[in-house]
Amino acid sequence: MLLKSSKKWQLHSNELTSEKIYLNRREVLKNLGFLGIASGFLDIRALAKEKYPYHYSNNNNYDIDFDRLLTSESKATSYNNFYEFGSTKNIKRKAEKLSTSPWNINIGGLVDKEISIDFDDLIRKVSLEERIYRLRCVEAWSLLVPWIGFPLNSLLKLVVPKSSAKYLVMKTFFDPKTAPFQKQSWYPWPYTEVLTIDEAFNDLAFIATGIYGKILPNQNGAPLRLVVPWKYGFKSIKSIVSFSLVSERPKTFWEEIVPKEYGFWANVNPLVDHPRWSQSKEKDLGTGAYRDTEIFNGYAQWVAHLYKDVKNEENLYR
Ligand SMILES: Nc1nc2c(c(=O)[nH]1)N[C@H]1C(S)=C(S)[C@@H](COP(=O)(O)O)O[C@H]1N2
Ligand SMILES: [Mo]
């Protein structure tokens, strides 16, 4: 049954995620006692879709993983990096404390129309889509995840950047009462990430508001987080409260702490090792198997041109 329908799905590639989600959700469904029904044909995606409160379409233009299983939802939502809540992967419980409604977002700096808007209003101004992306952590593990969200450029178009805007600076909330690690004053909180304006306008740069057909859980960066799949995971900043367009490049959170290990560009490259480990392979957290890491994490066709004129090669990849 599974084989048959996966062939059918290959023929109809625009039907995109149903099989992948299905294969991974098998386990979950078994626990729920649904598997009996699923032996016929069950559109699991339609079920999942009901859980996300806003309409979204499928965008399979960037799906480069027809032969790779999605990471299970339970893994991707329980093995997380979110230093505000602690330095282990097990921060899910602590992150529950974060209150994400109301959630004000400021988009300003060198723009024509600065806006300050609640998340619930912002989400009505954008058109939502689902995309399957790889996520490659600098620690050499990776995920394959279906995000719901919108291109970062649609948010920038709302504010109209001035021609003097060269970089986009994004910041996470700062609330040490809720996020205990923010009491550690030797870290340069709040978490800050920066993209060049061209990177930010690239269609691959995505703002995620959902995952696995559901609202983004806190531990994955609710209510909105960046996803830039061609860069190491630390660039994909979570729980963003501000976007600011600037002319000079400020330091990012990790650049401030360990610039030699976690730099500004952080483009994935199997040939440029981290100072303390190889980047040539990665552990797929879904299957536990090791995979070869790819240049720009497999997304070179969409982003390699962004770096044609950058001089210092090494710096581009860490
Ligand atoms: N604010 C904030 N954003 C963050 C981090 C963090 O510690 N704080 N960790 C980053 C790292 S190192 C990774 S690998 C990804 C992990 O995202 P995930 O937990 O959704 O898989 O989030 C990134 N975004
Ligand atoms: Mo990471």
Tab-separated table of C-alpha atoms and ligand atoms in Angstrom:
chain	number	residue	atom	x	y	z
A	1	MET	CA	0.000	0.000	0.000
A	2	LEU	CA	2.706	2.421	0.952
A	3	LEU	CA	4.781	1.569	-2.095
A	4	LYS	CA	1.886	1.954	-4.465
A	5	SER	CA	0.863	5.331	-3.191
A	6	SER	CA	4.416	6.622	-3.107
A	7	LYS	CA	4.687	5.816	-6.809
A	8	LYS	CA	1.478	7.622	-7.444
A	9	TRP	CA	2.838	10.571	-5.488
A	10	GLN	CA	6.008	10.665	-7.607
A	11	LEU	CA	3.859	10.941	-10.724
A	12	HIS	CA	1.907	13.749	-9.160
A	13	SER	CA	4.730	15.677	-7.649
A	14	ASN	CA	2.499	18.663	-6.965
A	15	GLU	CA	0.727	16.555	-4.394
A	16	LEU	CA	3.916	17.046	-2.457
A	17	THR	CA	3.918	16.363	1.213
A	18	SER	CA	1.088	13.943	1.727
A	19	GLU	CA	3.204	10.818	1.400
A	20	LYS	CA	6.102	12.094	3.426
A	21	ILE	CA	3.936	13.248	6.228
A	22	TYR	CA	2.009	10.070	5.971
A	23	LEU	CA	5.075	7.842	6.256
A	24	ASN	CA	6.255	9.667	9.322
A	25	ARG	CA	2.913	10.010	10.929
A	26	ARG	CA	2.322	6.322	10.721
A	27	GLU	CA	3.805	5.862	14.167
A	28	VAL	CA	1.733	8.644	15.675
A	29	LEU	CA	-1.419	7.360	14.057
A	30	LYS	CA	-0.750	3.873	15.250
A	31	ASN	CA	-0.725	5.217	18.782
A	32	LEU	CA	-3.981	6.984	18.134
A	33	GLY	CA	-5.464	3.763	16.770
A	34	PHE	CA	-6.002	5.227	13.293
A	35	LEU	CA	-3.918	2.802	11.316
A	36	GLY	CA	-6.834	0.563	10.458
A	37	ILE	CA	-8.510	3.390	8.584
A	38	ALA	CA	-5.247	4.410	6.967
A	39	SER	CA	-4.893	1.085	5.197
A	40	GLY	CA	-7.259	2.424	2.540
A	41	PHE	CA	-6.556	5.953	1.468
A	42	LEU	CA	-6.505	8.653	4.051
A	43	ASP	CA	-5.421	12.199	3.403
A	44	ILE	CA	-3.486	12.817	6.570
A	45	ARG	CA	-2.490	16.206	5.291
A	46	ALA	CA	-6.084	17.308	5.167
A	47	LEU	CA	-6.426	16.303	8.785
A	48	ALA	CA	-3.297	18.163	9.744
A	49	LYS	CA	-4.337	21.207	7.785
A	50	GLU	CA	-7.427	21.661	9.894
A	51	LYS	CA	-5.247	22.286	12.869
A	52	TYR	CA	-3.596	25.396	11.424
A	53	PRO	CA	-6.105	28.218	11.803
A	54	TYR	CA	-5.273	30.111	8.600
A	55	HIS	CA	-5.439	29.107	4.976
A	56	TYR	CA	-2.148	28.161	3.369
A	57	SER	CA	-1.084	26.807	-0.002
A	58	ASN	CA	1.624	24.297	-0.882
A	59	ASN	CA	4.888	25.515	-2.330
A	60	ASN	CA	6.948	22.564	-3.513
A	61	ASN	CA	9.378	24.627	-5.618
A	62	TYR	CA	12.162	24.203	-3.077
A	63	ASP	CA	11.595	20.594	-2.108
A	64	ILE	CA	14.851	18.820	-2.973
A	65	ASP	CA	14.228	15.719	-0.893
A	66	PHE	CA	11.972	13.332	-2.739
A	67	ASP	CA	13.912	10.388	-1.345
A	68	ARG	CA	14.228	11.512	2.259
A	69	LEU	CA	11.706	11.043	5.022
A	70	LEU	CA	10.504	14.000	7.014
A	71	THR	CA	11.840	14.078	10.531
A	72	SER	CA	9.115	12.990	12.900
A	73	GLU	CA	7.138	15.794	14.460
A	74	SER	CA	7.920	14.522	17.935
A	75	LYS	CA	11.680	14.658	17.289
A	76	ALA	CA	11.669	18.095	15.674
A	77	THR	CA	9.595	19.535	18.489
A	78	SER	CA	11.482	17.988	21.402
A	79	TYR	CA	15.160	18.227	20.386
A	80	ASN	CA	15.777	21.967	20.208
A	81	ASN	CA	18.367	24.676	20.507
A	82	PHE	CA	16.921	27.703	22.300
A	83	TYR	CA	19.559	29.113	24.636
A	84	GLU	CA	17.195	31.570	26.267
A	85	PHE	CA	15.717	28.536	28.033
A	86	GLY	CA	18.883	26.527	28.639
A	87	SER	CA	21.905	24.953	26.998
A	88	THR	CA	20.496	21.432	26.564
A	89	LYS	CA	18.203	20.209	23.771
A	90	ASN	CA	15.478	19.545	26.284
A	91	ILE	CA	13.957	23.011	26.733
A	92	LYS	CA	10.402	22.284	25.638
A	93	ARG	CA	8.900	22.414	29.128
A	94	LYS	CA	10.719	25.610	30.059
A	95	ALA	CA	9.674	27.288	26.802
A	96	GLU	CA	6.012	26.722	27.674
A	97	LYS	CA	6.324	29.723	29.982
A	98	LEU	CA	6.717	32.097	27.069
A	99	SER	CA	3.498	33.997	26.432
A	100	THR	CA	3.100	34.629	22.691
A	101	SER	CA	-0.160	36.566	22.648
A	102	PRO	CA	-0.205	39.527	22.399
A	103	TRP	CA	3.068	39.675	20.470
A	104	ASN	CA	4.171	43.016	19.132
A	105	ILE	CA	6.566	43.185	16.207
A	106	ASN	CA	8.353	46.315	15.099
A	107	ILE	CA	9.638	46.655	11.537
A	108	GLY	CA	11.603	49.838	11.171
A	109	GLY	CA	14.966	51.512	10.663
A	110	LEU	CA	15.773	52.672	7.138
A	111	VAL	CA	12.281	52.209	5.702
A	112	ASP	CA	9.582	54.442	4.210
A	113	LYS	CA	6.713	53.060	6.309
A	114	GLU	CA	7.754	51.792	9.728
A	115	ILE	CA	5.172	49.495	11.279
A	116	SER	CA	4.478	48.234	14.765
A	117	ILE	CA	1.954	45.464	14.635
A	118	ASP	CA	0.579	42.551	16.614
A	119	PHE	CA	1.326	39.087	15.269
A	120	ASP	CA	-2.396	38.346	14.786
A	121	ASP	CA	-2.734	41.383	12.512
A	122	LEU	CA	0.502	40.736	10.646
A	123	ILE	CA	-0.489	37.206	9.728
A	124	ARG	CA	-3.584	38.520	7.936
A	125	LYS	CA	-1.442	40.720	5.703
A	126	VAL	CA	0.665	37.946	4.201
A	127	SER	CA	-0.114	34.903	2.126
A	128	LEU	CA	0.817	31.686	3.853
A	129	GLU	CA	2.360	28.630	2.294
A	130	GLU	CA	3.894	25.342	3.322
A	131	ARG	CA	7.469	24.479	2.376
A	132	ILE	CA	9.625	21.488	3.185
A	133	TYR	CA	13.124	22.575	4.152
A	134	ARG	CA	16.297	21.024	5.439
A	135	LEU	CA	17.676	22.418	8.664
A	136	ARG	CA	21.412	21.835	9.184
A	137	CYS	CA	22.721	22.714	12.637
A	138	VAL	CA	26.373	23.725	12.871
A	139	GLU	CA	26.686	20.871	15.392
A	140	ALA	CA	26.394	18.433	12.436
A	141	TRP	CA	22.862	17.154	12.797
A	142	SER	CA	19.955	17.832	10.477
A	143	LEU	CA	16.193	17.733	10.107
A	144	LEU	CA	13.701	17.770	7.241
A	145	VAL	CA	10.690	19.768	8.297
A	146	PRO	CA	7.421	21.077	6.786
A	147	TRP	CA	7.087	24.741	7.794
A	148	ILE	CA	4.096	27.001	7.301
A	149	GLY	CA	4.827	30.687	6.912
A	150	PHE	CA	5.587	33.401	4.379
A	151	PRO	CA	8.633	34.707	2.523
A	152	LEU	CA	10.609	37.251	4.525
A	153	ASN	CA	10.529	39.554	1.496
A	154	SER	CA	6.749	39.954	1.753
A	155	LEU	CA	7.269	41.488	5.184
A	156	LEU	CA	9.972	43.831	3.868
A	157	LYS	CA	7.709	44.923	1.023
A	158	LEU	CA	5.206	46.155	3.614
A	159	VAL	CA	7.686	48.693	4.980
A	160	VAL	CA	9.579	49.576	1.761
A	161	PRO	CA	13.308	49.683	2.623
A	162	LYS	CA	15.232	52.810	1.623
A	163	SER	CA	18.149	52.418	-0.800
A	164	SER	CA	20.542	53.086	2.103
A	165	ALA	CA	19.362	49.874	3.834
A	166	LYS	CA	22.088	47.246	3.464
A	167	TYR	CA	21.367	44.795	6.285
A	168	LEU	CA	18.382	43.391	8.123
A	169	VAL	CA	18.827	42.989	11.903
A	170	MET	CA	16.442	40.674	13.769
A	171	LYS	CA	16.084	40.318	17.542
A	172	THR	CA	14.469	37.803	19.857
A	173	PHE	CA	12.448	38.894	22.931
A	174	PHE	CA	14.294	39.858	26.115
A	175	ASP	CA	12.526	38.671	29.250
A	176	PRO	CA	14.818	37.108	31.878
A	177	LYS	CA	11.859	36.373	34.157
A	178	THR	CA	10.457	33.986	31.564
A	179	ALA	CA	13.679	32.812	29.955
A	180	PRO	CA	16.096	31.902	32.766
A	181	PHE	CA	19.291	31.856	30.692
A	182	GLN	CA	18.802	35.525	29.893
A	183	LYS	CA	19.862	36.160	33.488
A	184	GLN	CA	23.344	35.123	32.393
A	185	SER	CA	24.610	38.603	31.787
A	186	TRP	CA	27.850	37.534	30.076
A	187	TYR	CA	25.814	36.567	26.994
A	188	PRO	CA	24.961	39.499	24.668
A	189	TRP	CA	21.151	39.131	24.944
A	190	PRO	CA	18.841	39.513	23.181
A	191	TYR	CA	19.704	36.922	20.519
A	192	THR	CA	20.459	38.879	17.352
A	193	GLU	CA	20.825	37.788	13.766
A	194	VAL	CA	21.629	39.705	10.608
A	195	LEU	CA	21.206	39.091	6.883
A	196	THR	CA	22.335	41.199	3.948
A	197	ILE	CA	19.460	42.924	2.208
A	198	ASP	CA	19.903	40.630	-0.818
A	199	GLU	CA	19.755	37.532	1.371
A	200	ALA	CA	16.663	38.868	3.095
A	201	PHE	CA	14.921	39.461	-0.240
A	202	ASN	CA	15.880	36.028	-1.595
A	203	ASP	CA	12.727	33.958	-1.876
A	204	LEU	CA	14.211	31.080	0.150
A	205	ALA	CA	14.400	33.259	3.290
A	206	PHE	CA	11.235	32.319	5.126
A	207	ILE	CA	9.357	33.366	8.249
A	208	ALA	CA	7.792	30.302	9.854
A	209	THR	CA	4.616	30.525	11.890
A	210	GLY	CA	3.649	26.853	11.748
A	211	ILE	CA	5.158	23.391	11.544
A	212	TYR	CA	3.649	19.974	10.662
A	213	GLY	CA	0.343	21.622	9.850
A	214	LYS	CA	0.078	23.223	13.272
A	215	ILE	CA	0.840	26.491	14.977
A	216	LEU	CA	4.538	26.779	15.761
A	217	PRO	CA	5.186	25.539	19.300
A	218	ASN	CA	7.194	27.752	21.646
A	219	GLN	CA	10.281	25.561	21.595
A	220	ASN	CA	10.532	25.991	17.818
A	221	GLY	CA	10.359	29.786	18.045
A	222	ALA	CA	6.726	30.864	18.365
A	223	PRO	CA	5.027	32.910	17.199
A	224	LEU	CA	7.397	33.646	14.311
A	225	ARG	CA	10.960	32.686	13.483
A	226	LEU	CA	13.331	32.941	10.567
A	227	VAL	CA	14.237	29.905	8.463
A	228	VAL	CA	17.238	30.304	6.136
A	229	PRO	CA	17.900	26.691	5.084
A	230	TRP	CA	21.171	27.294	3.207
A	231	LYS	CA	22.839	28.578	6.385
A	232	TYR	CA	23.711	26.847	9.644
A	233	GLY	CA	20.756	26.627	11.994
A	234	PHE	CA	21.897	29.338	14.390
A	235	LYS	CA	21.082	31.973	11.749
A	236	SER	CA	17.405	30.934	11.919
A	237	ILE	CA	16.502	33.172	14.854
A	238	LYS	CA	13.440	32.297	16.936
A	239	SER	CA	10.615	34.298	18.544
A	240	ILE	CA	11.411	37.564	16.758
A	241	VAL	CA	10.197	40.905	18.139
A	242	SER	CA	11.983	43.323	15.844
A	243	PHE	CA	13.226	43.710	12.311
A	244	SER	CA	15.390	46.708	11.585
A	245	LEU	CA	16.965	47.864	8.323
A	246	VAL	CA	20.389	49.417	8.798
A	247	SER	CA	23.361	50.612	6.742
A	248	GLU	CA	26.191	49.105	8.837
A	249	ARG	CA	26.504	45.485	9.836
A	250	PRO	CA	26.232	44.924	13.595
A	251	LYS	CA	27.586	41.791	15.286
A	252	THR	CA	25.309	38.812	15.708
A	253	PHE	CA	24.813	37.052	19.065
A	254	TRP	CA	27.215	34.210	18.242
A	255	GLU	CA	29.717	36.432	16.462
A	256	GLU	CA	30.008	38.455	19.645
A	257	ILE	CA	30.742	35.319	21.706
A	258	VAL	CA	32.863	33.086	19.413
A	259	PRO	CA	33.521	34.805	16.065
A	260	LYS	CA	35.986	32.147	14.858
A	261	GLU	CA	33.386	29.390	15.210
A	262	TYR	CA	30.066	31.049	14.429
A	263	GLY	CA	30.482	33.912	12.035
A	264	PHE	CA	28.217	36.260	10.136
A	265	TRP	CA	27.824	34.330	6.850
A	266	ALA	CA	27.538	30.772	8.157
A	267	ASN	CA	26.696	29.275	4.771
A	268	VAL	CA	26.722	25.476	4.896
A	269	ASN	CA	29.833	23.966	3.269
A	270	PRO	CA	31.048	20.370	3.728
A	271	LEU	CA	34.625	21.389	2.835
A	272	VAL	CA	35.069	24.081	5.491
A	273	ASP	CA	35.370	22.422	8.864
A	274	HIS	CA	34.306	23.919	12.123
A	275	PRO	CA	37.494	24.585	14.140
A	276	ARG	CA	36.581	21.663	16.430
A	277	TRP	CA	34.887	19.150	14.103
A	278	SER	CA	34.334	18.159	10.475
A	279	GLN	CA	31.339	19.504	8.563
A	280	SER	CA	31.506	16.886	5.784
A	281	LYS	CA	28.707	14.739	7.202
A	282	GLU	CA	25.622	15.251	9.312
A	283	LYS	CA	23.441	12.995	11.408
A	284	ASP	CA	19.854	12.870	10.157
A	285	LEU	CA	17.880	13.086	13.372
A	286	GLY	CA	14.962	11.382	11.676
A	287	THR	CA	16.685	8.128	10.795
A	288	GLY	CA	19.876	8.379	12.838
A	289	ALA	CA	21.873	7.766	9.635
A	290	TYR	CA	24.786	9.930	8.495
A	291	ARG	CA	24.382	11.877	5.260
A	292	ASP	CA	26.822	13.863	3.164
A	293	THR	CA	26.504	17.562	3.785
A	294	GLU	CA	26.047	19.640	0.621
A	295	ILE	CA	27.266	23.086	-0.337
A	296	PHE	CA	24.663	25.670	0.698
A	297	ASN	CA	22.886	22.701	2.261
A	298	GLY	CA	21.697	21.656	-1.208
A	299	TYR	CA	20.170	25.037	-2.129
A	300	ALA	CA	23.058	26.411	-4.263
A	301	GLN	CA	20.883	26.878	-7.361
A	302	TRP	CA	18.886	29.560	-5.559
A	303	VAL	CA	21.525	31.279	-3.453
A	304	ALA	CA	25.079	30.758	-4.763
A	305	HIS	CA	24.819	33.919	-6.896
A	306	LEU	CA	24.407	36.010	-3.755
A	307	TYR	CA	28.076	35.439	-2.927
A	308	LYS	CA	29.779	36.021	-6.295
A	309	ASP	CA	31.364	39.248	-5.150
A	310	VAL	CA	32.246	38.381	-1.581
A	311	LYS	CA	36.043	38.455	-1.217
A	312	ASN	CA	37.072	36.376	1.807
A	313	GLU	CA	36.049	32.834	0.847
A	314	GLU	CA	36.667	31.125	4.197
A	315	ASN	CA	34.511	33.592	6.065
A	316	LEU	CA	31.576	32.768	3.849
A	317	TYR	CA	31.240	29.330	5.365
A	318	ARG	CA	31.406	29.746	9.114
B	1	LIG	N1	16.477	33.030	19.771
B	1	LIG	C1	17.116	31.907	19.437
B	1	LIG	N2	17.022	31.448	18.185
B	1	LIG	C2	17.673	30.304	17.820
B	1	LIG	C3	18.503	29.623	18.743
B	1	LIG	C4	18.584	30.147	20.067
B	1	LIG	O1	19.282	29.599	20.945
B	1	LIG	N3	17.876	31.272	20.380
B	1	LIG	N4	19.182	28.485	18.342
B	1	LIG	C5	19.454	28.357	16.897
B	1	LIG	C6	20.010	27.069	16.538
B	1	LIG	S1	21.617	26.787	17.005
B	1	LIG	C7	19.319	26.156	15.796
B	1	LIG	S2	20.054	24.724	15.230
B	1	LIG	C8	17.895	26.349	15.477
B	1	LIG	C9	17.095	25.151	15.943
B	1	LIG	O2	15.761	25.259	15.568
B	1	LIG	P1	14.718	24.130	16.014
B	1	LIG	O3	14.834	23.958	17.497
B	1	LIG	O4	13.389	24.617	15.584
B	1	LIG	O5	15.141	22.872	15.292
B	1	LIG	O6	17.361	27.518	16.070
B	1	LIG	C10	18.212	28.659	16.057
B	1	LIG	N5	17.503	29.829	16.545
B	2	MO	MO	22.365	25.022	15.717
